[in-house]
Coordinates of C-alpha atoms in Angstrom, one line a residue:
Chain A
M25 CA 304.7 122.9 138.1
A26 CA 307.5 120.2 137.0
E27 CA 310.6 120.9 135.6
L28 CA 311.9 119.3 132.3
I29 CA 313.0 115.8 132.1
T30 CA 316.5 116.3 130.5
T31 CA 317.1 112.5 131.8
P32 CA 316.2 109.4 129.3
N33 CA 312.6 108.8 130.2
L34 CA 311.1 107.9 126.6
P35 CA 310.7 103.9 126.5
D36 CA 311.8 102.3 123.0
P37 CA 313.6 105.1 121.6
D38 CA 315.1 103.3 118.6
G39 CA 310.7 102.3 117.9
F40 CA 309.9 106.3 118.4
Y41 CA 312.1 107.8 116.3
E42 CA 311.4 105.3 113.6
E43 CA 307.6 106.4 113.9
L44 CA 308.8 109.8 114.3
L45 CA 310.1 109.9 110.7
A46 CA 307.7 107.5 109.6
A47 CA 305.2 110.2 110.2
H48 CA 306.7 112.2 107.7
D49 CA 306.8 109.8 105.1
G50 CA 306.4 110.8 101.6
L51 CA 305.3 114.5 102.7
S52 CA 306.6 117.8 101.0
K53 CA 308.6 120.6 102.9
A54 CA 306.0 122.3 103.6
E55 CA 304.0 119.9 104.5
S56 CA 306.5 118.5 107.3
D57 CA 306.5 121.6 108.6
A58 CA 303.3 121.5 109.1
L59 CA 302.9 118.2 110.7
N60 CA 305.9 119.2 113.0
A61 CA 303.9 122.5 113.9
R62 CA 300.8 121.1 114.9
L63 CA 302.7 118.0 116.5
I64 CA 304.3 121.1 118.9
L65 CA 301.0 122.1 119.6
L66 CA 299.6 118.8 120.5
L67 CA 302.4 117.9 122.7
A68 CA 302.4 121.0 124.3
N69 CA 299.0 121.0 125.2
H70 CA 299.8 117.6 127.3
I71 CA 302.3 118.6 129.1
G72 CA 300.2 121.4 129.8
D73 CA 302.9 122.8 132.5
R74 CA 304.2 126.3 131.5
R75 CA 307.3 126.3 133.4
A76 CA 308.4 123.0 131.7
L77 CA 307.3 124.4 128.5
S78 CA 309.9 127.4 129.2
Q79 CA 312.6 125.1 129.6
A80 CA 311.8 123.3 126.5
L81 CA 311.6 126.4 124.8
T82 CA 315.1 127.7 126.4
A83 CA 316.6 124.3 125.7
A84 CA 315.9 124.1 122.2
R85 CA 316.9 127.3 121.4
R86 CA 320.6 125.9 122.7
V87 CA 322.9 124.6 120.5
G88 CA 326.6 122.6 120.7
S89 CA 328.6 123.1 124.2
E90 CA 325.7 125.3 125.8
A91 CA 323.4 122.1 125.2
G92 CA 324.5 120.2 128.0
S93 CA 323.9 123.0 130.4
K94 CA 320.5 122.5 132.6
A95 CA 317.8 124.7 131.5
P96 CA 317.2 127.3 133.9
Chain B
M3 CA 266.3 155.0 108.4
G4 CA 267.6 158.8 109.9
R5 CA 270.7 159.7 108.9
I6 CA 271.8 160.8 112.4
F7 CA 275.4 161.5 111.0
E8 CA 274.6 163.5 109.3
T9 CA 272.2 166.0 111.8
A10 CA 274.0 169.0 113.4
L11 CA 273.3 167.9 117.3
Y12 CA 275.0 170.9 118.6
P13 CA 275.4 174.0 115.9
Y14 CA 277.7 176.5 116.7
S15 CA 275.7 179.4 118.2
R16 CA 277.8 182.3 120.0
S17 CA 278.5 182.2 123.6
P18 CA 278.9 185.4 125.6
D19 CA 282.7 184.3 126.9
Q20 CA 283.0 185.5 122.8
D21 CA 282.2 188.8 124.1
A22 CA 283.6 189.1 127.4
A23 CA 286.1 191.8 128.2
T24 CA 288.5 189.3 130.1
P25 CA 288.9 185.6 129.1
A26 CA 286.1 183.5 130.9
R27 CA 287.3 181.1 133.2
H28 CA 285.6 177.4 134.0
R29 CA 286.0 174.5 136.2
V30 CA 286.7 171.8 133.8
V31 CA 287.4 172.0 129.9
I32 CA 287.0 169.3 127.7
V33 CA 288.6 168.8 124.0
G34 CA 286.3 166.6 122.0
A35 CA 282.9 165.5 121.8
G36 CA 283.2 161.6 120.5
P37 CA 282.4 159.0 122.8
V38 CA 285.0 159.8 126.0
G39 CA 284.6 163.3 126.2
L40 CA 280.7 163.1 126.1
A41 CA 281.4 160.7 128.7
A42 CA 283.7 162.6 130.8
A43 CA 281.5 165.7 130.7
I44 CA 278.5 163.6 131.7
D45 CA 280.6 162.2 135.2
L46 CA 281.9 165.7 135.9
A47 CA 278.4 167.2 135.0
T48 CA 276.6 164.6 137.4
Q49 CA 278.8 165.4 140.3
G50 CA 278.1 168.8 140.1
I51 CA 281.6 170.2 138.4
E52 CA 281.4 172.9 136.0
V53 CA 282.7 171.6 132.4
V54 CA 282.5 173.1 129.1
V55 CA 282.9 170.8 126.0
L56 CA 284.5 172.3 122.8
D57 CA 284.5 170.3 119.5
E58 CA 285.1 171.6 116.3
N59 CA 282.5 170.0 114.5
D60 CA 279.0 170.0 115.1
R61 CA 277.6 166.2 115.2
V62 CA 278.4 162.6 115.7
S63 CA 280.7 160.4 114.1
W64 CA 280.4 159.5 110.3
G65 CA 280.2 155.2 109.8
S66 CA 280.3 152.9 112.7
R67 CA 283.8 153.2 113.7
A68 CA 284.2 151.7 117.4
I69 CA 281.2 149.1 117.3
C70 CA 281.6 146.6 120.2
F71 CA 280.7 147.8 123.9
A72 CA 282.0 145.5 126.9
K73 CA 279.9 144.7 130.0
R74 CA 282.3 147.1 132.2
P75 CA 282.0 150.0 129.6
L76 CA 277.9 149.5 130.4
E77 CA 278.4 149.4 134.1
I78 CA 280.1 152.9 133.6
L79 CA 276.7 153.9 131.4
D80 CA 274.6 152.6 133.9
R81 CA 276.6 154.9 136.4
L82 CA 276.1 157.6 134.0
G83 CA 272.5 157.3 133.4
A84 CA 273.0 156.3 129.7
G85 CA 273.5 152.9 130.3
Q86 CA 269.7 151.3 129.2
R87 CA 269.5 153.3 126.7
M88 CA 272.5 151.5 125.0
V89 CA 271.1 148.2 125.8
D90 CA 268.1 148.6 124.0
K91 CA 269.4 150.3 121.1
G92 CA 272.2 147.2 120.7
V93 CA 272.1 144.2 119.4
L94 CA 272.9 141.2 121.6
W95 CA 274.9 138.4 120.8
N96 CA 276.5 135.0 122.0
L97 CA 277.3 132.8 119.3
G98 CA 280.5 133.2 116.9
K99 CA 281.7 131.2 114.1
V100 CA 285.3 130.5 112.9
F101 CA 286.0 129.9 109.6
F102 CA 289.7 128.7 108.0
G103 CA 289.7 128.7 104.2
D104 CA 286.5 127.7 102.9
R105 CA 285.0 125.7 105.9
Q106 CA 284.5 126.4 109.2
V107 CA 287.0 125.0 112.0
Y108 CA 284.4 125.7 115.0
D109 CA 281.4 127.8 116.8
F110 CA 281.4 128.9 120.1
N111 CA 278.8 130.4 123.0
L112 CA 280.1 132.9 125.2
L113 CA 277.8 131.7 127.8
P114 CA 278.0 135.1 130.3
E115 CA 277.9 134.3 134.0
A116 CA 274.6 135.0 135.2
G117 CA 273.5 137.2 137.7
H118 CA 274.7 140.2 136.1
R119 CA 272.7 143.2 135.1
R120 CA 274.8 143.6 131.5
P121 CA 275.8 141.2 129.1
A122 CA 279.5 140.4 127.7
F123 CA 278.6 143.3 125.3
I124 CA 276.7 144.7 122.5
N125 CA 277.1 146.0 119.0
L126 CA 276.0 150.0 118.4
Q127 CA 277.4 151.8 115.8
Q128 CA 279.3 154.6 117.5
Y129 CA 277.2 157.1 116.2
H130 CA 274.5 155.8 118.3
F131 CA 276.6 155.5 120.7
E132 CA 277.5 159.6 120.7
N133 CA 273.9 160.3 119.6
L134 CA 272.4 158.4 122.8
L135 CA 275.1 160.7 125.1
C136 CA 274.3 163.6 123.7
E137 CA 270.6 163.0 125.0
R138 CA 272.1 162.3 128.2
L139 CA 274.0 165.0 128.5
F140 CA 271.0 167.4 127.2
E141 CA 269.0 165.8 129.4
L142 CA 271.4 167.2 132.5
Q143 CA 271.4 170.6 130.8
A144 CA 267.8 170.4 131.0
K145 CA 267.4 169.8 134.4
G146 CA 270.1 172.5 135.3
A147 CA 273.4 170.3 135.4
P148 CA 276.5 173.1 135.3
V149 CA 277.7 171.4 131.6
E150 CA 277.9 172.6 128.4
L151 CA 278.5 171.8 124.5
R152 CA 279.9 173.9 121.9
G153 CA 280.0 172.8 118.5
G154 CA 282.4 175.1 115.7
N155 CA 284.8 175.3 118.3
R156 CA 288.1 174.8 117.5
V157 CA 290.9 174.5 119.9
A158 CA 294.0 176.6 118.5
S159 CA 296.7 176.6 121.0
V160 CA 296.7 175.4 125.0
T161 CA 299.4 177.6 127.3
E162 CA 299.9 177.1 130.9
Q163 CA 299.6 180.2 133.0
E164 CA 299.2 180.7 136.9
F165 CA 295.9 180.2 137.8
G166 CA 295.7 176.7 135.4
M167 CA 295.5 176.8 131.8
E168 CA 294.5 179.5 128.5
L169 CA 293.2 178.2 125.6
E170 CA 292.4 179.9 122.5
V171 CA 289.3 178.4 120.3
E172 CA 288.0 179.5 116.6
T173 CA 284.6 179.6 115.4
P174 CA 283.0 180.4 112.5
Q175 CA 282.6 184.0 114.1
G176 CA 286.2 184.8 114.8
S177 CA 288.4 183.5 117.8
Y178 CA 288.3 184.1 121.5
R179 CA 290.1 182.9 124.9
L180 CA 288.8 181.1 127.9
Q181 CA 290.8 179.8 131.3
A182 CA 290.6 177.0 132.8
D183 CA 291.5 175.2 135.7
W184 CA 291.6 172.0 134.3
V185 CA 291.8 170.4 130.7
I186 CA 290.9 166.9 129.6
A187 CA 292.2 166.2 126.1
C188 CA 289.9 163.8 124.4
D189 CA 290.9 165.0 121.0
G190 CA 291.5 161.1 119.7
A191 CA 294.5 159.7 118.3
G192 CA 295.4 162.6 116.1
S193 CA 295.5 164.2 119.5
P194 CA 295.9 168.5 118.2
V195 CA 296.5 169.3 122.0
R196 CA 298.8 166.8 122.9
K197 CA 300.9 168.1 119.4
M198 CA 300.7 171.4 120.4
M199 CA 301.9 170.5 123.8
G200 CA 304.9 169.0 121.8
L201 CA 304.4 165.8 123.8
D202 CA 305.5 161.8 122.3
F203 CA 303.1 159.3 121.1
V204 CA 305.4 156.2 120.3
G205 CA 304.5 152.7 119.8
R206 CA 304.6 150.6 117.0
V207 CA 302.5 150.8 113.7
F208 CA 301.4 147.6 111.9
E209 CA 302.2 147.4 108.1
D210 CA 298.6 146.7 107.0
N211 CA 295.5 147.9 105.7
F212 CA 291.8 147.2 107.0
L213 CA 289.0 148.1 104.8
I214 CA 285.8 148.6 106.7
A215 CA 281.9 148.5 105.3
D216 CA 278.7 149.1 106.5
V217 CA 276.3 147.1 104.6
V218 CA 272.9 147.7 105.1
M219 CA 271.4 144.1 104.0
D220 CA 268.0 142.2 103.8
G221 CA 269.7 139.4 104.1
D222 CA 268.5 137.1 106.8
F223 CA 271.9 136.2 108.4
P224 CA 272.1 134.9 112.0
T225 CA 273.1 137.5 114.7
E226 CA 276.3 136.2 115.4
R227 CA 280.1 136.9 115.0
W228 CA 281.8 135.7 111.9
F229 CA 285.6 135.3 111.6
W230 CA 287.5 134.2 108.8
F231 CA 291.2 133.5 108.5
D232 CA 292.3 132.8 104.7
P233 CA 288.8 132.8 103.5
P234 CA 288.3 132.2 99.3
F235 CA 286.9 135.6 98.9
N236 CA 290.2 137.6 100.6
R237 CA 293.0 135.0 100.0
G238 CA 295.7 135.6 102.4
Q239 CA 294.1 137.7 104.9
S240 CA 291.1 137.7 107.4
A241 CA 287.4 139.0 107.3
L242 CA 284.9 139.9 110.1
L243 CA 281.5 140.0 110.0
H244 CA 279.6 141.6 112.4
K245 CA 275.6 142.9 112.8
Q246 CA 274.4 145.8 114.3
P247 CA 271.1 147.5 114.9
D248 CA 268.6 148.9 112.1
G249 CA 269.6 145.9 109.8
V250 CA 273.6 147.3 109.2
W251 CA 276.2 144.9 109.2
R252 CA 280.1 145.6 109.8
I253 CA 282.0 144.2 107.5
D254 CA 286.2 144.0 108.1
L255 CA 288.5 143.1 105.7
Q256 CA 292.0 143.1 105.6
L257 CA 293.6 144.1 102.8
G258 CA 297.9 143.6 103.1
W259 CA 300.4 146.7 102.7
N260 CA 301.0 147.4 99.4
I261 CA 297.8 148.6 98.0
D262 CA 296.2 151.7 96.6
R263 CA 294.1 153.4 99.6
E264 CA 291.9 155.1 97.2
A265 CA 291.2 152.6 95.1
A266 CA 290.4 150.4 98.0
V267 CA 287.4 152.4 99.1
K268 CA 286.1 153.3 95.7
P269 CA 282.6 151.5 95.5
E270 CA 283.5 149.8 92.1
N271 CA 285.9 147.6 93.7
V272 CA 284.4 147.3 97.2
I273 CA 281.1 146.1 95.9
P274 CA 282.3 143.4 94.2
R275 CA 284.6 142.0 96.6
L276 CA 281.6 142.2 99.0
R277 CA 279.0 140.0 96.7
E278 CA 281.9 137.7 96.3
M279 CA 281.8 137.5 100.3
L280 CA 277.7 137.2 100.9
G281 CA 277.2 135.8 98.3
D282 CA 274.9 136.8 94.5
E283 CA 271.6 136.1 96.0
V284 CA 271.9 138.5 98.8
K285 CA 271.2 142.3 98.4
F286 CA 272.4 145.1 100.1
E287 CA 273.8 148.6 100.0
L288 CA 277.1 150.4 101.4
E289 CA 276.5 152.8 103.6
W290 CA 280.0 153.8 104.7
V291 CA 283.4 152.7 103.9
S292 CA 286.9 153.5 104.9
V293 CA 290.4 151.9 105.3
Y294 CA 292.5 152.4 108.3
T295 CA 295.9 151.6 109.1
F296 CA 296.4 151.2 113.3
Q297 CA 299.1 151.4 115.5
C298 CA 299.5 150.2 119.1
R299 CA 301.3 152.8 121.3
R300 CA 300.6 155.1 124.3
M301 CA 302.1 158.4 125.7
E302 CA 304.4 157.9 128.5
K303 CA 302.2 160.0 131.1
F304 CA 298.6 160.5 130.9
R305 CA 298.4 163.6 132.9
H306 CA 300.9 166.4 132.4
G307 CA 300.1 169.4 134.8
R308 CA 296.7 170.4 134.3
V309 CA 296.1 168.7 131.1
I310 CA 294.9 165.3 131.2
F311 CA 294.8 163.0 128.2
A312 CA 292.2 160.1 127.9
G313 CA 290.9 157.7 125.2
D314 CA 292.9 157.9 121.7
S315 CA 294.9 160.5 122.8
A316 CA 296.8 158.7 125.2
H317 CA 296.6 155.5 123.7
Q318 CA 296.2 153.3 120.9
V319 CA 295.1 150.2 119.9
S320 CA 294.2 147.9 117.5
P321 CA 290.7 147.0 117.1
F322 CA 291.0 143.6 117.5
G323 CA 289.2 143.0 120.5
A324 CA 287.3 146.4 121.0
R325 CA 290.1 147.8 123.8
G326 CA 289.7 151.4 121.8
A327 CA 286.1 153.3 123.5
N328 CA 285.8 150.8 125.8
S329 CA 289.2 151.7 127.5
G330 CA 288.6 155.3 126.9
L331 CA 285.1 154.9 128.8
Q332 CA 287.4 153.3 131.5
D333 CA 289.4 156.3 131.5
V334 CA 286.8 158.3 132.4
D335 CA 285.4 156.4 135.0
N336 CA 288.7 156.3 136.9
L337 CA 289.2 160.0 136.2
C338 CA 286.4 162.0 136.6
W339 CA 285.8 161.7 140.7
K340 CA 289.3 161.8 141.2
L341 CA 289.6 165.2 139.5
A342 CA 286.1 166.4 141.4
L343 CA 288.0 165.9 144.9
V344 CA 290.8 167.5 143.9
A345 CA 288.8 170.3 142.0
E346 CA 286.9 171.0 144.8
G347 CA 289.9 170.9 147.4
K348 CA 289.0 167.9 148.7
A349 CA 292.0 165.7 147.8
P350 CA 295.4 166.7 147.1
E351 CA 296.5 166.8 143.1
S352 CA 298.8 164.1 143.7
L353 CA 295.2 161.8 143.7
L354 CA 295.6 162.7 139.9
D355 CA 299.0 160.7 139.5
S356 CA 297.1 157.4 140.6
Y357 CA 295.2 158.2 137.4
D358 CA 298.1 158.1 135.6
A359 CA 299.4 154.5 137.4
E360 CA 296.0 152.8 136.8
R361 CA 295.2 153.7 133.4
V362 CA 298.8 153.2 131.8
Q363 CA 298.6 149.8 133.7
G364 CA 294.9 149.4 131.5
A365 CA 296.9 150.6 128.3
E366 CA 299.7 148.4 128.6
E367 CA 297.0 145.3 129.0
N368 CA 295.2 146.6 125.9
I369 CA 298.4 147.1 123.8
L370 CA 299.9 143.4 124.8
N371 CA 296.4 142.0 123.6
S372 CA 296.2 143.6 121.0
T373 CA 299.1 142.7 119.7
R374 CA 299.0 139.1 120.4
S375 CA 295.4 139.4 118.8
T376 CA 297.4 141.1 116.0
D377 CA 300.1 138.7 115.2
F378 CA 297.9 135.8 115.3
I379 CA 295.5 137.5 112.5
T380 CA 298.1 139.0 110.7
P381 CA 301.7 136.7 110.9
K382 CA 304.5 138.5 110.3
T383 CA 307.2 135.2 109.5
E384 CA 306.7 131.9 107.8
V385 CA 306.8 130.2 110.7
S386 CA 304.7 132.3 112.6
R387 CA 301.9 131.1 109.8
L388 CA 302.8 127.5 110.3
F389 CA 301.9 127.9 113.5
R390 CA 298.7 129.8 113.5
D391 CA 297.4 127.2 110.4
A392 CA 297.9 124.5 112.7
V393 CA 296.4 125.8 115.4
L394 CA 293.5 126.7 113.1
D395 CA 293.9 123.5 111.6
L396 CA 293.8 121.6 114.7
S397 CA 290.7 123.3 115.9
E398 CA 288.4 122.1 114.1
A399 CA 288.5 118.3 115.2
H400 CA 290.3 119.3 118.5
E401 CA 288.9 121.3 121.4
F402 CA 292.2 122.1 122.9
A403 CA 293.2 124.3 120.3
R404 CA 290.6 127.0 120.4
P405 CA 291.4 128.7 123.3
L406 CA 294.9 129.3 121.2
V407 CA 292.8 131.0 118.3
N408 CA 293.2 134.8 118.1
S409 CA 290.7 136.8 116.7
G410 CA 290.7 139.6 119.3
R411 CA 290.3 139.1 123.1
L412 CA 287.6 141.3 124.3
S413 CA 287.9 143.5 126.4
V414 CA 288.3 143.0 130.0
P415 CA 288.7 145.8 133.0
C416 CA 292.1 145.4 134.4
I417 CA 292.7 144.7 138.1
H418 CA 294.8 147.5 140.2
D419 CA 297.2 145.5 142.1
A420 CA 299.7 147.8 142.9
S421 CA 297.9 150.7 143.0
A422 CA 298.5 153.6 145.9
L423 CA 295.0 154.1 146.7
N424 CA 294.6 149.9 147.6
G425 CA 294.0 149.7 151.7
P426 CA 293.9 146.4 153.1
D427 CA 292.9 143.0 151.7
A428 CA 291.9 141.6 155.2
L429 CA 289.1 139.2 154.8
P430 CA 290.3 135.8 154.8
G431 CA 288.2 133.5 152.7
A432 CA 287.1 136.2 150.5
P433 CA 287.4 135.6 146.5
A434 CA 290.5 137.0 145.1
R435 CA 287.9 138.7 141.8
T436 CA 286.6 141.4 144.5
R437 CA 290.3 142.2 146.2
P438 CA 291.5 146.0 146.6
G439 CA 292.1 147.6 143.2
A440 CA 289.4 145.0 141.4
P441 CA 285.9 146.4 139.8
C442 CA 282.9 144.9 141.7
A443 CA 281.4 142.1 140.7
D444 CA 278.1 142.6 139.9
A445 CA 275.3 140.4 141.7
P446 CA 271.6 140.4 141.5
L447 CA 269.7 142.2 144.5
G448 CA 265.5 140.9 144.2
A449 CA 264.5 143.0 141.4
G450 CA 267.7 145.3 140.9
F451 CA 270.8 145.0 141.0
L452 CA 274.3 145.4 143.8
L453 CA 276.0 147.8 140.9
D454 CA 273.1 150.0 140.7
R455 CA 273.8 150.7 144.2
L456 CA 277.3 151.5 143.9
G457 CA 278.8 154.7 142.7
N458 CA 279.9 157.9 142.6
D459 CA 280.5 158.5 145.8
F460 CA 282.6 155.9 148.6
V461 CA 280.0 153.4 149.7
L462 CA 280.8 151.6 153.1
L463 CA 279.2 147.9 151.9
T464 CA 278.8 145.6 154.7
I465 CA 277.5 142.2 154.4
D466 CA 276.1 140.5 157.5
A467 CA 278.3 142.8 159.0
E468 CA 277.5 146.2 161.6
A469 CA 279.1 149.8 160.9
P470 CA 277.5 153.2 161.4
E471 CA 275.7 154.9 158.2
R472 CA 278.2 157.3 157.7
I473 CA 282.1 157.2 158.1
E474 CA 283.8 160.8 157.9
A475 CA 287.9 161.3 157.1
G476 CA 288.1 164.7 157.1
P477 CA 286.2 165.9 153.5
I478 CA 285.8 162.9 152.2
A479 CA 282.6 160.5 153.7
A480 CA 281.5 157.0 152.5
R481 CA 277.8 155.8 152.5
R482 CA 277.0 152.6 154.3
L483 CA 275.2 149.7 152.3
A484 CA 274.1 147.2 154.5
L485 CA 273.2 144.0 153.0
R486 CA 272.5 140.7 153.8
T487 CA 273.3 137.7 152.0
A488 CA 270.2 136.6 152.1
D489 CA 269.0 140.0 149.9
D490 CA 270.3 137.2 146.8
A491 CA 268.8 133.6 146.7
T492 CA 270.7 133.3 144.0
G493 CA 273.9 133.1 146.2
A494 CA 275.8 135.0 144.0
L495 CA 276.6 137.5 146.5
A496 CA 277.9 136.0 149.0
A497 CA 279.9 133.8 146.6
R498 CA 281.9 136.9 144.7
Y499 CA 282.5 138.8 148.1
L500 CA 282.1 136.1 151.1
G501 CA 283.4 133.3 149.9
G502 CA 284.1 131.1 152.7
A503 CA 284.4 134.3 155.3
G504 CA 281.0 134.6 157.1
Q505 CA 280.8 138.5 156.8
G506 CA 282.9 141.1 155.0
V507 CA 282.9 145.0 155.1
Y508 CA 284.0 146.6 151.8
L509 CA 285.3 150.0 150.9
I510 CA 284.4 150.6 147.4
R511 CA 285.8 153.9 145.3
P512 CA 283.4 156.2 143.2
D513 CA 284.7 153.9 140.1
Q514 CA 283.1 151.2 142.1
I515 CA 286.3 149.5 142.6
V516 CA 286.7 147.9 145.6
A517 CA 289.7 150.1 147.5
A518 CA 290.2 148.0 150.9
R519 CA 288.0 144.5 152.6
W520 CA 287.9 143.7 156.0
A521 CA 286.1 141.0 158.6
G522 CA 284.6 143.8 160.3
F523 CA 284.0 147.3 160.9
E524 CA 287.1 149.0 163.0
Q525 CA 286.7 153.1 162.6
T526 CA 290.2 153.9 162.4
A527 CA 291.0 151.5 159.9
V528 CA 288.0 152.2 157.2
Q529 CA 289.1 156.2 157.9
A530 CA 292.5 155.5 156.9
A531 CA 291.6 153.4 154.0
L532 CA 289.6 156.3 153.0
R533 CA 292.4 159.0 153.2
R534 CA 294.2 156.3 151.2
A535 CA 292.0 156.0 148.3
T536 CA 291.7 159.7 148.2
G537 CA 295.5 160.2 147.9
G538 CA 296.1 161.2 151.8
E539 CA 299.1 160.1 153.7

């Protein structure tokens, strides 16, 4: 089981961000929410590592100054 | 079709106990003749323990109620001599379909592992189940087994005395007193015995109502399990269709919380709803309809001195996953051999505490699984619905999402890894599935099966290993079952019990749970494990 990667790991970050927003183009709030939920499930299955996923959930719950601290 | 639930199977008749000058004393009194009470009576009587069952009614329950009986309980019923008649009467299925909204999202085949005598489960109405258990009990009685079933006997009080328990029993001809060394309370979720004793029963109530209906159809529906999330005929809710014997179909419709429960069961309200579900062309007749609300909860302890709780009186779960009656039968399986040894003075009373520990573990597992199913089927928040619907949407095109769909995880027995009764796991290379604390996996043995050769007493199973034919540790004995890997040409026996090991020795409890295993026989080690498995040391 792997550690969650929280250092830059994404090639072409600007391109990915643009694509992420574009996927939501023309969708209502409800449709966007549903897309996000499907996306999370698809990515979770792709990651397939329970430890990394638990760390991601913990990291995602942290906000503000806590956000920089290392996930457990 | 005979209305079995309208027939008095064990009508009240006056017992000599009612005219006794001093209260008659019995070894074990069981309160309640549902699936759990009847199975416990059969189990104890089979082991020669005198037992009286008291039931306020005189017939099997009305309506299908518990309808799915899983593999492990069927194996337990085999040990009790009642498995084959259940399987003969029951309906077998392997195919399931899942619908979301107005479309089918996927189907599945259970594809059970080969080399087991019993299927993953059968569908059988609870009234047939109880009727077949009564049949078995009467058979034992006719052969002289010490068991009695008293209808029209309602327990009014249970009090502890120096010698054991005293019960006050009400009958159509007045009340009488009975004494019992041990009492098993199998009197259901509302357990009067639990209330009389002022015991706790806490947990989570789910705010939902379900309509359950037994429908006799002449339609040609396939023998499959169909589950709907958010169907057009029950918007925002769920529905289940299951086949039972005698052309009876079981339909479960989720209704939501704020409903008029009395109105919901009226045929004029039920029939149009079913018509919408089944289509205009299907002819059907309503046999039974009921509304229920369920809870997930358990008693803190299942044993209170000489009163032991089993089945729904001790724990309750949601119906998803068929874990009610199935877990009650596993309670019986776990309890009765221990109680028999204690009643006969062959084991210390503390052995019964292992019933509590092991079955609380089982109840916790069932409550966890059924709570998860309920949270999937009935999303409690906007975001839980969002994810639920996302899983269902993805499941149509993407196989990965199907294991996330939870319409009930079917009952499988738990493994008592932490049980105080477990001895050494000293067989390197053997598979984890048959480790100490696990129920024995079945395997073919020529024309028969392994599990038919295990149970009711301690067995020392040797596979390609030497050992004496009988081992004793104080009053406890184990008989040897000597097998060779060649006894099973399919290789399942070797795969399930040896794995990479060349030979093996297993000590197996009367409830077919592995107590210990070794690479070879060593007398003092086996005797120590026998003592440990019976509450010694």
